[in-house]
mmCIF file with all atom_site columns, C-alpha atoms and ligand atoms in Angstrom:
data_model
loop_
_atom_site.group_PDB
_atom_site.id
_atom_site.type_symbol
_atom_site.label_atom_id
_atom_site.label_alt_id
_atom_site.label_comp_id
_atom_site.label_asym_id
_atom_site.label_entity_id
_atom_site.label_seq_id
_atom_site.pdbx_PDB_ins_code
_atom_site.Cartn_x
_atom_site.Cartn_y
_atom_site.Cartn_z
_atom_site.occupancy
_atom_site.B_iso_or_equiv
_atom_site.pdbx_formal_charge
_atom_site.auth_seq_id
_atom_site.auth_comp_id
_atom_site.auth_asym_id
_atom_site.auth_atom_id
_atom_site.pdbx_PDB_model_num
ATOM   1   C CA  . UNK A 1 1   ? -2.626  35.982 32.555 1.00 94.00 ? 290 UNK A CA  1
ATOM   2   C CA  . UNK A 1 2   ? -2.735  38.670 29.942 1.00 91.00 ? 291 UNK A CA  1
ATOM   3   C CA  . UNK A 1 3   ? -1.552  39.335 26.410 1.00 89.00 ? 292 UNK A CA  1
ATOM   4   C CA  . UNK A 1 4   ? 1.792   41.005 25.774 1.00 85.00 ? 293 UNK A CA  1
ATOM   5   C CA  . UNK A 1 5   ? 1.344   44.704 26.563 1.00 86.00 ? 294 UNK A CA  1
ATOM   6   C CA  . UNK A 1 6   ? -1.464  44.140 29.078 1.00 90.00 ? 295 UNK A CA  1
ATOM   7   C CA  . UNK A 1 7   ? 0.671   45.419 31.967 1.00 91.00 ? 296 UNK A CA  1
ATOM   8   C CA  . UNK A 1 8   ? 1.082   41.994 33.513 1.00 92.00 ? 297 UNK A CA  1
ATOM   9   C CA  . UNK A 1 9   ? 4.688   42.499 34.654 1.00 92.00 ? 298 UNK A CA  1
ATOM   10  C CA  . UNK A 1 10  ? 3.999   45.846 36.302 1.00 94.00 ? 299 UNK A CA  1
ATOM   11  C CA  . UNK A 1 11  ? 0.893   44.622 38.087 1.00 97.00 ? 300 UNK A CA  1
ATOM   12  C CA  . UNK A 1 12  ? 2.620   41.396 39.177 1.00 96.00 ? 301 UNK A CA  1
ATOM   13  C CA  . UNK A 1 13  ? 5.444   43.362 40.814 1.00 96.00 ? 302 UNK A CA  1
ATOM   14  C CA  . UNK A 1 14  ? 2.988   45.624 42.626 1.00 97.00 ? 303 UNK A CA  1
ATOM   15  C CA  . UNK A 1 15  ? 0.839   42.746 43.788 1.00 96.00 ? 304 UNK A CA  1
ATOM   16  C CA  . UNK A 1 16  ? 3.638   40.643 45.269 1.00 97.00 ? 305 UNK A CA  1
ATOM   17  C CA  . UNK A 1 17  ? 4.956   43.687 47.107 1.00 97.00 ? 306 UNK A CA  1
ATOM   18  C CA  . UNK A 1 18  ? 1.507   44.539 48.409 1.00 95.00 ? 307 UNK A CA  1
ATOM   19  C CA  . UNK A 1 19  ? 0.694   40.995 49.564 1.00 94.00 ? 308 UNK A CA  1
ATOM   20  C CA  . UNK A 1 20  ? 4.216   40.111 50.732 1.00 95.00 ? 309 UNK A CA  1
ATOM   21  C CA  . UNK A 1 21  ? 4.289   36.978 48.606 1.00 96.00 ? 310 UNK A CA  1
ATOM   22  C CA  . UNK A 1 22  ? 6.872   35.524 46.229 1.00 97.00 ? 311 UNK A CA  1
ATOM   23  C CA  . UNK A 1 23  ? 6.930   36.357 42.516 1.00 97.00 ? 312 UNK A CA  1
ATOM   24  C CA  . UNK A 1 24  ? 7.491   33.192 40.533 1.00 96.00 ? 313 UNK A CA  1
ATOM   25  C CA  . UNK A 1 25  ? 8.134   34.111 36.907 1.00 95.00 ? 314 UNK A CA  1
ATOM   26  C CA  . UNK A 1 26  ? 9.143   31.133 34.787 1.00 96.00 ? 315 UNK A CA  1
ATOM   27  C CA  . UNK A 1 27  ? 10.610  33.513 32.170 1.00 95.00 ? 316 UNK A CA  1
ATOM   28  C CA  . UNK A 1 28  ? 12.918  35.002 34.848 1.00 95.00 ? 317 UNK A CA  1
ATOM   29  C CA  . UNK A 1 29  ? 13.851  31.586 36.245 1.00 97.00 ? 318 UNK A CA  1
ATOM   30  C CA  . UNK A 1 30  ? 14.641  30.288 32.757 1.00 97.00 ? 319 UNK A CA  1
ATOM   31  C CA  . UNK A 1 31  ? 16.706  33.358 31.824 1.00 97.00 ? 320 UNK A CA  1
ATOM   32  C CA  . UNK A 1 32  ? 18.697  32.948 35.033 1.00 97.00 ? 321 UNK A CA  1
ATOM   33  C CA  . UNK A 1 33  ? 19.288  29.258 34.288 1.00 97.00 ? 322 UNK A CA  1
ATOM   34  C CA  . UNK A 1 34  ? 20.531  30.233 30.819 1.00 97.00 ? 323 UNK A CA  1
ATOM   35  C CA  . UNK A 1 35  ? 22.877  32.873 32.296 1.00 98.00 ? 324 UNK A CA  1
ATOM   36  C CA  . UNK A 1 36  ? 24.232  30.324 34.763 1.00 98.00 ? 325 UNK A CA  1
ATOM   37  C CA  . UNK A 1 37  ? 24.442  27.664 32.038 1.00 97.00 ? 326 UNK A CA  1
ATOM   38  C CA  . UNK A 1 38  ? 22.924  24.966 34.225 1.00 96.00 ? 327 UNK A CA  1
ATOM   39  C CA  . UNK A 1 39  ? 21.929  21.710 32.500 1.00 95.00 ? 328 UNK A CA  1
ATOM   40  C CA  . UNK A 1 40  ? 18.308  22.862 32.300 1.00 95.00 ? 329 UNK A CA  1
ATOM   41  C CA  . UNK A 1 41  ? 19.426  26.298 31.156 1.00 97.00 ? 330 UNK A CA  1
ATOM   42  C CA  . UNK A 1 42  ? 21.430  24.868 28.296 1.00 97.00 ? 331 UNK A CA  1
ATOM   43  C CA  . UNK A 1 43  ? 18.461  22.748 27.226 1.00 96.00 ? 332 UNK A CA  1
ATOM   44  C CA  . UNK A 1 44  ? 16.045  25.661 27.461 1.00 97.00 ? 333 UNK A CA  1
ATOM   45  C CA  . UNK A 1 45  ? 18.256  28.075 25.565 1.00 96.00 ? 334 UNK A CA  1
ATOM   46  C CA  . UNK A 1 46  ? 17.557  27.021 22.017 1.00 94.00 ? 335 UNK A CA  1
ATOM   47  C CA  . UNK A 1 47  ? 13.787  26.957 22.496 1.00 95.00 ? 336 UNK A CA  1
ATOM   48  C CA  . UNK A 1 48  ? 13.833  30.439 23.995 1.00 94.00 ? 337 UNK A CA  1
ATOM   49  C CA  . UNK A 1 49  ? 16.077  31.775 21.253 1.00 92.00 ? 338 UNK A CA  1
ATOM   50  C CA  . UNK A 1 50  ? 13.591  30.471 18.696 1.00 88.00 ? 339 UNK A CA  1
ATOM   51  C CA  . UNK A 1 51  ? 10.652  32.032 20.539 1.00 84.00 ? 340 UNK A CA  1
ATOM   52  C CA  . UNK A 1 52  ? 9.224   28.586 21.313 1.00 90.00 ? 341 UNK A CA  1
ATOM   53  C CA  . UNK A 1 53  ? 7.924   27.216 24.581 1.00 93.00 ? 342 UNK A CA  1
ATOM   54  C CA  . UNK A 1 54  ? 10.487  25.298 26.619 1.00 97.00 ? 343 UNK A CA  1
ATOM   55  C CA  . UNK A 1 55  ? 9.472   21.631 27.157 1.00 97.00 ? 344 UNK A CA  1
ATOM   56  C CA  . UNK A 1 56  ? 7.148   21.361 30.129 1.00 97.00 ? 345 UNK A CA  1
ATOM   57  C CA  . UNK A 1 57  ? 9.191   18.750 31.980 1.00 97.00 ? 346 UNK A CA  1
ATOM   58  C CA  . UNK A 1 58  ? 11.981  21.315 32.383 1.00 97.00 ? 347 UNK A CA  1
ATOM   59  C CA  . UNK A 1 59  ? 9.685   24.168 33.401 1.00 98.00 ? 348 UNK A CA  1
ATOM   60  C CA  . UNK A 1 60  ? 7.569   22.108 35.806 1.00 98.00 ? 349 UNK A CA  1
ATOM   61  C CA  . UNK A 1 61  ? 10.643  20.825 37.611 1.00 96.00 ? 350 UNK A CA  1
ATOM   62  C CA  . UNK A 1 62  ? 11.952  24.371 37.992 1.00 96.00 ? 351 UNK A CA  1
ATOM   63  C CA  . UNK A 1 63  ? 8.648   25.539 39.458 1.00 97.00 ? 352 UNK A CA  1
ATOM   64  C CA  . UNK A 1 64  ? 8.565   22.621 41.883 1.00 96.00 ? 353 UNK A CA  1
ATOM   65  C CA  . UNK A 1 65  ? 12.114  23.382 43.038 1.00 95.00 ? 354 UNK A CA  1
ATOM   66  C CA  . UNK A 1 66  ? 11.456  27.094 43.364 1.00 96.00 ? 355 UNK A CA  1
ATOM   67  C CA  . UNK A 1 67  ? 8.532   26.323 45.689 1.00 96.00 ? 356 UNK A CA  1
ATOM   68  C CA  . UNK A 1 68  ? 10.960  24.802 48.194 1.00 94.00 ? 357 UNK A CA  1
ATOM   69  C CA  . UNK A 1 69  ? 12.508  28.187 48.854 1.00 95.00 ? 358 UNK A CA  1
ATOM   70  C CA  . UNK A 1 70  ? 11.405  29.752 52.132 1.00 95.00 ? 359 UNK A CA  1
ATOM   71  C CA  . UNK A 1 71  ? 9.978   32.944 50.626 1.00 94.00 ? 360 UNK A CA  1
ATOM   72  C CA  . UNK A 1 72  ? 7.251   30.857 48.957 1.00 95.00 ? 361 UNK A CA  1
ATOM   73  C CA  . UNK A 1 73  ? 5.767   29.902 52.329 1.00 93.00 ? 362 UNK A CA  1
ATOM   74  C CA  . UNK A 1 74  ? 3.809   33.175 52.470 1.00 92.00 ? 363 UNK A CA  1
ATOM   75  C CA  . UNK A 1 75  ? 2.201   32.481 49.111 1.00 94.00 ? 364 UNK A CA  1
ATOM   76  C CA  . UNK A 1 76  ? 3.116   32.865 45.463 1.00 96.00 ? 365 UNK A CA  1
ATOM   77  C CA  . UNK A 1 77  ? 2.112   34.703 42.363 1.00 97.00 ? 366 UNK A CA  1
ATOM   78  C CA  . UNK A 1 78  ? 2.716   32.596 39.281 1.00 97.00 ? 367 UNK A CA  1
ATOM   79  C CA  . UNK A 1 79  ? 3.674   34.663 36.246 1.00 95.00 ? 368 UNK A CA  1
ATOM   80  C CA  . UNK A 1 80  ? 4.098   33.069 32.818 1.00 94.00 ? 369 UNK A CA  1
ATOM   81  C CA  . UNK A 1 81  ? 3.100   29.667 34.155 1.00 96.00 ? 370 UNK A CA  1
ATOM   82  C CA  . UNK A 1 82  ? 1.141   27.538 33.372 1.00 97.00 ? 371 UNK A CA  1
ATOM   83  C CA  . UNK A 1 83  ? 1.281   28.052 29.615 1.00 94.00 ? 372 UNK A CA  1
ATOM   84  C CA  . UNK A 1 84  ? -0.462  24.820 28.554 1.00 93.00 ? 373 UNK A CA  1
ATOM   85  C CA  . UNK A 1 85  ? -3.079  22.397 29.829 1.00 95.00 ? 374 UNK A CA  1
ATOM   86  C CA  . UNK A 1 86  ? -0.342  19.885 30.594 1.00 95.00 ? 375 UNK A CA  1
ATOM   87  C CA  . UNK A 1 87  ? 1.422   22.434 32.764 1.00 97.00 ? 376 UNK A CA  1
ATOM   88  C CA  . UNK A 1 88  ? -1.852  23.317 34.499 1.00 97.00 ? 377 UNK A CA  1
ATOM   89  C CA  . UNK A 1 89  ? -2.409  19.675 35.375 1.00 97.00 ? 378 UNK A CA  1
ATOM   90  C CA  . UNK A 1 90  ? 1.174   19.296 36.567 1.00 98.00 ? 379 UNK A CA  1
ATOM   91  C CA  . UNK A 1 91  ? 0.669   22.398 38.714 1.00 98.00 ? 380 UNK A CA  1
ATOM   92  C CA  . UNK A 1 92  ? -2.448  20.877 40.271 1.00 97.00 ? 381 UNK A CA  1
ATOM   93  C CA  . UNK A 1 93  ? -0.369  17.849 41.234 1.00 97.00 ? 382 UNK A CA  1
ATOM   94  C CA  . UNK A 1 94  ? 2.455   19.932 42.682 1.00 97.00 ? 383 UNK A CA  1
ATOM   95  C CA  . UNK A 1 95  ? 0.073   22.040 44.758 1.00 96.00 ? 384 UNK A CA  1
ATOM   96  C CA  . UNK A 1 96  ? -1.979  19.031 45.914 1.00 96.00 ? 385 UNK A CA  1
ATOM   97  C CA  . UNK A 1 97  ? 1.188   17.312 47.148 1.00 96.00 ? 386 UNK A CA  1
ATOM   98  C CA  . UNK A 1 98  ? 1.900   20.436 49.157 1.00 93.00 ? 387 UNK A CA  1
ATOM   99  C CA  . UNK A 1 99  ? -1.619  20.454 50.530 1.00 93.00 ? 388 UNK A CA  1
ATOM   100 C CA  . UNK A 1 100 ? -2.662  23.645 48.798 1.00 93.00 ? 389 UNK A CA  1
ATOM   101 C CA  . UNK A 1 101 ? -4.408  24.895 45.661 1.00 93.00 ? 390 UNK A CA  1
ATOM   102 C CA  . UNK A 1 102 ? -4.820  27.998 43.530 1.00 95.00 ? 391 UNK A CA  1
ATOM   103 C CA  . UNK A 1 103 ? -6.853  30.830 45.039 1.00 93.00 ? 392 UNK A CA  1
ATOM   104 C CA  . UNK A 1 104 ? -7.552  32.652 41.815 1.00 95.00 ? 393 UNK A CA  1
ATOM   105 C CA  . UNK A 1 105 ? -6.530  33.100 38.223 1.00 96.00 ? 394 UNK A CA  1
ATOM   106 C CA  . UNK A 1 106 ? -6.249  36.762 37.271 1.00 97.00 ? 395 UNK A CA  1
ATOM   107 C CA  . UNK A 1 107 ? -6.926  37.571 33.649 1.00 96.00 ? 396 UNK A CA  1
ATOM   108 C CA  . UNK A 1 108 ? -5.965  41.061 32.523 1.00 96.00 ? 397 UNK A CA  1
ATOM   109 C CA  . UNK A 1 109 ? -8.238  41.986 29.660 1.00 95.00 ? 398 UNK A CA  1
ATOM   110 C CA  . UNK A 1 110 ? -7.155  44.673 27.221 1.00 93.00 ? 399 UNK A CA  1
ATOM   111 C CA  . UNK A 1 111 ? -8.531  45.230 23.716 1.00 91.00 ? 400 UNK A CA  1
ATOM   112 C CA  . UNK A 1 112 ? -6.339  44.297 20.754 1.00 88.00 ? 401 UNK A CA  1
ATOM   113 C CA  . UNK A 1 113 ? -6.386  47.935 19.665 1.00 88.00 ? 402 UNK A CA  1
ATOM   114 C CA  . UNK A 1 114 ? -5.115  49.123 23.070 1.00 89.00 ? 403 UNK A CA  1
ATOM   115 C CA  . UNK A 1 115 ? -2.438  46.422 23.285 1.00 87.00 ? 404 UNK A CA  1
ATOM   116 C CA  . UNK A 1 116 ? -1.250  47.287 19.785 1.00 86.00 ? 405 UNK A CA  1
ATOM   117 C CA  . UNK A 1 117 ? -1.099  50.975 20.737 1.00 87.00 ? 406 UNK A CA  1
ATOM   118 C CA  . UNK A 1 118 ? 0.905   50.248 23.907 1.00 86.00 ? 407 UNK A CA  1
ATOM   119 C CA  . UNK A 1 119 ? 3.352   47.904 22.188 1.00 84.00 ? 408 UNK A CA  1
ATOM   120 C CA  . UNK A 1 120 ? 3.879   50.397 19.383 1.00 84.00 ? 409 UNK A CA  1
ATOM   121 C CA  . UNK A 1 121 ? 4.581   53.136 21.958 1.00 82.00 ? 410 UNK A CA  1
ATOM   122 C CA  . UNK A 1 122 ? 7.264   50.962 23.509 1.00 79.00 ? 411 UNK A CA  1
ATOM   123 C CA  . UNK A 1 123 ? 8.859   51.292 20.104 1.00 70.00 ? 412 UNK A CA  1
ATOM   124 C CA  . UNK A 1 124 ? 10.566  47.939 20.037 1.00 68.00 ? 413 UNK A CA  1
ATOM   125 C CA  . UNK A 1 125 ? 11.923  46.935 16.695 1.00 66.00 ? 414 UNK A CA  1
ATOM   126 C CA  . UNK A 1 126 ? 9.930   43.708 16.565 1.00 63.00 ? 415 UNK A CA  1
ATOM   127 C CA  . UNK A 1 127 ? 6.706   45.433 17.470 1.00 64.00 ? 416 UNK A CA  1
ATOM   128 C CA  . UNK A 1 128 ? 5.508   46.283 14.004 1.00 77.00 ? 417 UNK A CA  1
ATOM   129 C CA  . UNK A 1 129 ? 1.779   45.813 13.493 1.00 81.00 ? 418 UNK A CA  1
ATOM   130 C CA  . UNK A 1 130 ? 2.060   42.483 11.743 1.00 83.00 ? 419 UNK A CA  1
ATOM   131 C CA  . UNK A 1 131 ? 4.334   41.036 14.398 1.00 82.00 ? 420 UNK A CA  1
ATOM   132 C CA  . UNK A 1 132 ? 2.062   42.334 17.140 1.00 83.00 ? 421 UNK A CA  1
ATOM   133 C CA  . UNK A 1 133 ? -0.947  40.723 15.489 1.00 86.00 ? 422 UNK A CA  1
ATOM   134 C CA  . UNK A 1 134 ? 0.885   37.414 15.330 1.00 85.00 ? 423 UNK A CA  1
ATOM   135 C CA  . UNK A 1 135 ? 1.949   37.603 18.989 1.00 84.00 ? 424 UNK A CA  1
ATOM   136 C CA  . UNK A 1 136 ? -1.636  38.314 20.034 1.00 87.00 ? 425 UNK A CA  1
ATOM   137 C CA  . UNK A 1 137 ? -2.916  35.429 17.968 1.00 88.00 ? 426 UNK A CA  1
ATOM   138 C CA  . UNK A 1 138 ? -0.457  32.952 19.442 1.00 84.00 ? 427 UNK A CA  1
ATOM   139 C CA  . UNK A 1 139 ? -1.298  34.240 22.912 1.00 86.00 ? 428 UNK A CA  1
ATOM   140 C CA  . UNK A 1 140 ? -5.011  33.628 22.293 1.00 87.00 ? 429 UNK A CA  1
ATOM   141 C CA  . UNK A 1 141 ? -4.327  30.135 20.984 1.00 88.00 ? 430 UNK A CA  1
ATOM   142 C CA  . UNK A 1 142 ? -2.170  29.339 24.008 1.00 85.00 ? 431 UNK A CA  1
ATOM   143 C CA  . UNK A 1 143 ? -4.466  30.788 26.634 1.00 90.00 ? 432 UNK A CA  1
ATOM   144 C CA  . UNK A 1 144 ? -7.985  29.902 25.500 1.00 91.00 ? 433 UNK A CA  1
ATOM   145 C CA  . UNK A 1 145 ? -7.866  26.230 26.658 1.00 94.00 ? 434 UNK A CA  1
ATOM   146 C CA  . UNK A 1 146 ? -6.257  27.285 29.938 1.00 96.00 ? 435 UNK A CA  1
ATOM   147 C CA  . UNK A 1 147 ? -8.869  29.907 30.623 1.00 95.00 ? 436 UNK A CA  1
ATOM   148 C CA  . UNK A 1 148 ? -11.599 27.357 29.859 1.00 96.00 ? 437 UNK A CA  1
ATOM   149 C CA  . UNK A 1 149 ? -9.953  24.944 32.300 1.00 97.00 ? 438 UNK A CA  1
ATOM   150 C CA  . UNK A 1 150 ? -9.895  27.517 35.099 1.00 97.00 ? 439 UNK A CA  1
ATOM   151 C CA  . UNK A 1 151 ? -13.308 28.978 34.229 1.00 96.00 ? 440 UNK A CA  1
ATOM   152 C CA  . UNK A 1 152 ? -14.802 25.525 34.748 1.00 96.00 ? 441 UNK A CA  1
ATOM   153 C CA  . UNK A 1 153 ? -13.561 25.685 38.338 1.00 94.00 ? 442 UNK A CA  1
ATOM   154 C CA  . UNK A 1 154 ? -14.717 29.227 38.948 1.00 94.00 ? 443 UNK A CA  1
ATOM   155 C CA  . UNK A 1 155 ? -11.181 30.486 39.511 1.00 96.00 ? 444 UNK A CA  1
ATOM   156 C CA  . UNK A 1 156 ? -10.980 33.195 36.857 1.00 96.00 ? 445 UNK A CA  1
ATOM   157 C CA  . UNK A 1 157 ? -11.212 36.865 37.811 1.00 96.00 ? 446 UNK A CA  1
ATOM   158 C CA  . UNK A 1 158 ? -11.311 38.953 34.671 1.00 96.00 ? 447 UNK A CA  1
ATOM   159 C CA  . UNK A 1 159 ? -9.835  42.381 35.287 1.00 97.00 ? 448 UNK A CA  1
ATOM   160 C CA  . UNK A 1 160 ? -10.366 45.371 33.020 1.00 96.00 ? 449 UNK A CA  1
ATOM   161 C CA  . UNK A 1 161 ? -6.774  46.279 32.113 1.00 95.00 ? 450 UNK A CA  1
ATOM   162 C CA  . UNK A 1 162 ? -7.588  49.662 30.577 1.00 94.00 ? 451 UNK A CA  1
ATOM   163 C CA  . UNK A 1 163 ? -6.787  52.976 32.252 1.00 93.00 ? 452 UNK A CA  1
ATOM   164 C CA  . UNK A 1 164 ? -3.918  53.896 34.570 1.00 94.00 ? 453 UNK A CA  1
ATOM   165 C CA  . UNK A 1 165 ? -1.661  51.487 36.476 1.00 96.00 ? 454 UNK A CA  1
ATOM   166 C CA  . UNK A 1 166 ? -3.310  52.597 39.709 1.00 97.00 ? 455 UNK A CA  1
ATOM   167 C CA  . UNK A 1 167 ? -6.806  51.986 38.383 1.00 97.00 ? 456 UNK A CA  1
ATOM   168 C CA  . UNK A 1 168 ? -5.900  48.479 37.241 1.00 97.00 ? 457 UNK A CA  1
ATOM   169 C CA  . UNK A 1 169 ? -4.207  47.712 40.545 1.00 98.00 ? 458 UNK A CA  1
ATOM   170 C CA  . UNK A 1 170 ? -7.297  48.858 42.462 1.00 97.00 ? 459 UNK A CA  1
ATOM   171 C CA  . UNK A 1 171 ? -9.448  46.514 40.366 1.00 97.00 ? 460 UNK A CA  1
ATOM   172 C CA  . UNK A 1 172 ? -7.109  43.596 41.060 1.00 97.00 ? 461 UNK A CA  1
ATOM   173 C CA  . UNK A 1 173 ? -7.210  44.257 44.798 1.00 95.00 ? 462 UNK A CA  1
ATOM   174 C CA  . UNK A 1 174 ? -10.995 44.520 44.764 1.00 95.00 ? 463 UNK A CA  1
ATOM   175 C CA  . UNK A 1 175 ? -11.279 41.202 42.911 1.00 95.00 ? 464 UNK A CA  1
ATOM   176 C CA  . UNK A 1 176 ? -8.988  39.442 45.401 1.00 93.00 ? 465 UNK A CA  1
ATOM   177 C CA  . UNK A 1 177 ? -10.822 40.937 48.340 1.00 91.00 ? 466 UNK A CA  1
ATOM   178 C CA  . UNK A 1 178 ? -14.086 39.541 47.028 1.00 89.00 ? 467 UNK A CA  1
ATOM   179 C CA  . UNK A 1 179 ? -12.430 36.119 47.263 1.00 87.00 ? 468 UNK A CA  1
ATOM   180 C CA  . UNK A 1 180 ? -11.253 36.524 50.833 1.00 76.00 ? 469 UNK A CA  1
ATOM   181 C CA  . UNK A 1 181 ? -8.403  38.613 52.213 1.00 52.00 ? 470 UNK A CA  1
ATOM   182 C CA  . UNK A 1 182 ? -4.680  38.078 51.880 1.00 47.00 ? 471 UNK A CA  1
ATOM   183 C CA  . UNK A 1 183 ? -4.414  37.049 55.526 1.00 50.00 ? 472 UNK A CA  1
ATOM   184 C CA  . UNK A 1 184 ? -6.748  34.147 54.916 1.00 58.00 ? 473 UNK A CA  1
ATOM   185 C CA  . UNK A 1 185 ? -4.661  33.052 51.968 1.00 51.00 ? 474 UNK A CA  1
ATOM   186 C CA  . UNK A 1 186 ? -1.513  33.138 54.073 1.00 50.00 ? 475 UNK A CA  1
ATOM   187 C CA  . UNK A 1 187 ? -3.135  30.976 56.738 1.00 53.00 ? 476 UNK A CA  1
ATOM   188 C CA  . UNK A 1 188 ? -4.429  28.531 54.159 1.00 51.00 ? 477 UNK A CA  1
ATOM   189 C CA  . UNK A 1 189 ? -0.893  28.049 52.851 1.00 46.00 ? 478 UNK A CA  1
HETATM 190 P P1  . LIG B 2 .   ? 8.332   35.299 29.305 1.00 67.04 ? 567 LIG B P1  1
HETATM 191 O O1  . LIG B 2 .   ? 9.340   36.149 30.014 1.00 67.04 ? 567 LIG B O1  1
HETATM 192 O O2  . LIG B 2 .   ? 7.230   34.833 30.176 1.00 67.04 ? 567 LIG B O2  1
HETATM 193 O O3  . LIG B 2 .   ? 7.845   35.941 28.045 1.00 67.04 ? 567 LIG B O3  1
HETATM 194 O O4  . LIG B 2 .   ? 9.109   33.975 28.835 1.00 67.04 ? 567 LIG B O4  1
HETATM 195 C C1  . LIG B 2 .   ? 10.225  34.044 27.988 1.00 67.04 ? 567 LIG B C1  1
HETATM 196 C C2  . LIG B 2 .   ? 10.443  32.690 27.311 1.00 67.04 ? 567 LIG B C2  1
HETATM 197 O O5  . LIG B 2 .   ? 10.672  31.683 28.302 1.00 67.04 ? 567 LIG B O5  1
HETATM 198 C C3  . LIG B 2 .   ? 9.246   32.184 26.524 1.00 67.04 ? 567 LIG B C3  1
HETATM 199 O O6  . LIG B 2 .   ? 9.255   32.665 25.201 1.00 67.04 ? 567 LIG B O6  1
HETATM 200 C C4  . LIG B 2 .   ? 9.445   30.679 26.553 1.00 67.04 ? 567 LIG B C4  1
HETATM 201 O O7  . LIG B 2 .   ? 10.436  30.273 25.635 1.00 67.04 ? 567 LIG B O7  1
HETATM 202 C C5  . LIG B 2 .   ? 10.015  30.480 27.949 1.00 67.04 ? 567 LIG B C5  1
HETATM 203 N N1  . LIG B 2 .   ? 8.946   30.209 28.953 1.00 67.04 ? 567 LIG B N1  1
HETATM 204 C C6  . LIG B 2 .   ? 8.547   31.004 29.981 1.00 67.04 ? 567 LIG B C6  1
HETATM 205 N N2  . LIG B 2 .   ? 7.576   30.438 30.711 1.00 67.04 ? 567 LIG B N2  1
HETATM 206 C C7  . LIG B 2 .   ? 7.341   29.226 30.124 1.00 67.04 ? 567 LIG B C7  1
HETATM 207 C C8  . LIG B 2 .   ? 6.443   28.165 30.383 1.00 67.04 ? 567 LIG B C8  1
HETATM 208 N N3  . LIG B 2 .   ? 5.564   28.209 31.409 1.00 67.04 ? 567 LIG B N3  1
HETATM 209 N N4  . LIG B 2 .   ? 6.490   27.065 29.566 1.00 67.04 ? 567 LIG B N4  1
HETATM 210 C C9  . LIG B 2 .   ? 7.366   26.998 28.549 1.00 67.04 ? 567 LIG B C9  1
HETATM 211 N N5  . LIG B 2 .   ? 8.213   27.972 28.233 1.00 67.04 ? 567 LIG B N5  1
HETATM 212 C C10 . LIG B 2 .   ? 8.225   29.083 29.011 1.00 67.04 ? 567 LIG B C10 1
#
């Protein structure tokens, strides 16, 4: 988890490569479904176009299906999911049925000032200060209950997201190592 501009995508790609696990991004899965114009894709389309969350029933089913693919057997990194308490509870059910559970929840922490600076550097048209502030606010509103939920179970590893990509990646690795190595996680799955 991390606000827009926290470097989540970059770190996710590095981590899955490093651990040899599958990258499960619900944003990517949804965009593919829209491109392919599947039933779910057509339903999801208008929510995504309006910048709203896609109904959880659609997203949860996609995640469950994706987990059947063989590359998930080595482990998964969830990216962009869960986005609500309902989705977190559905995820618990999905994982329990498969006899597994989350190892950790990684929270990339970057100050609002730094995120605003990074998003402004990207120079996207929609990234004016006001829009950035609104995106950060909606992120906080979305994530706070989820973080509370996972904090209560001692799953959250808060990572300082400032500094270089390498520095952040080193911190992520160190946090995961404190929780037991990747090999153990593979065996557990
Ligand atoms: P992302 O690439 O993670 O920013 O997701 C792009 C869009 O896909 C979001 O704005 C939502 O409309 C939708 N989306 C992605 N993940 C979820 C999710 N877990 N629950 C609901 N909608 C999602």
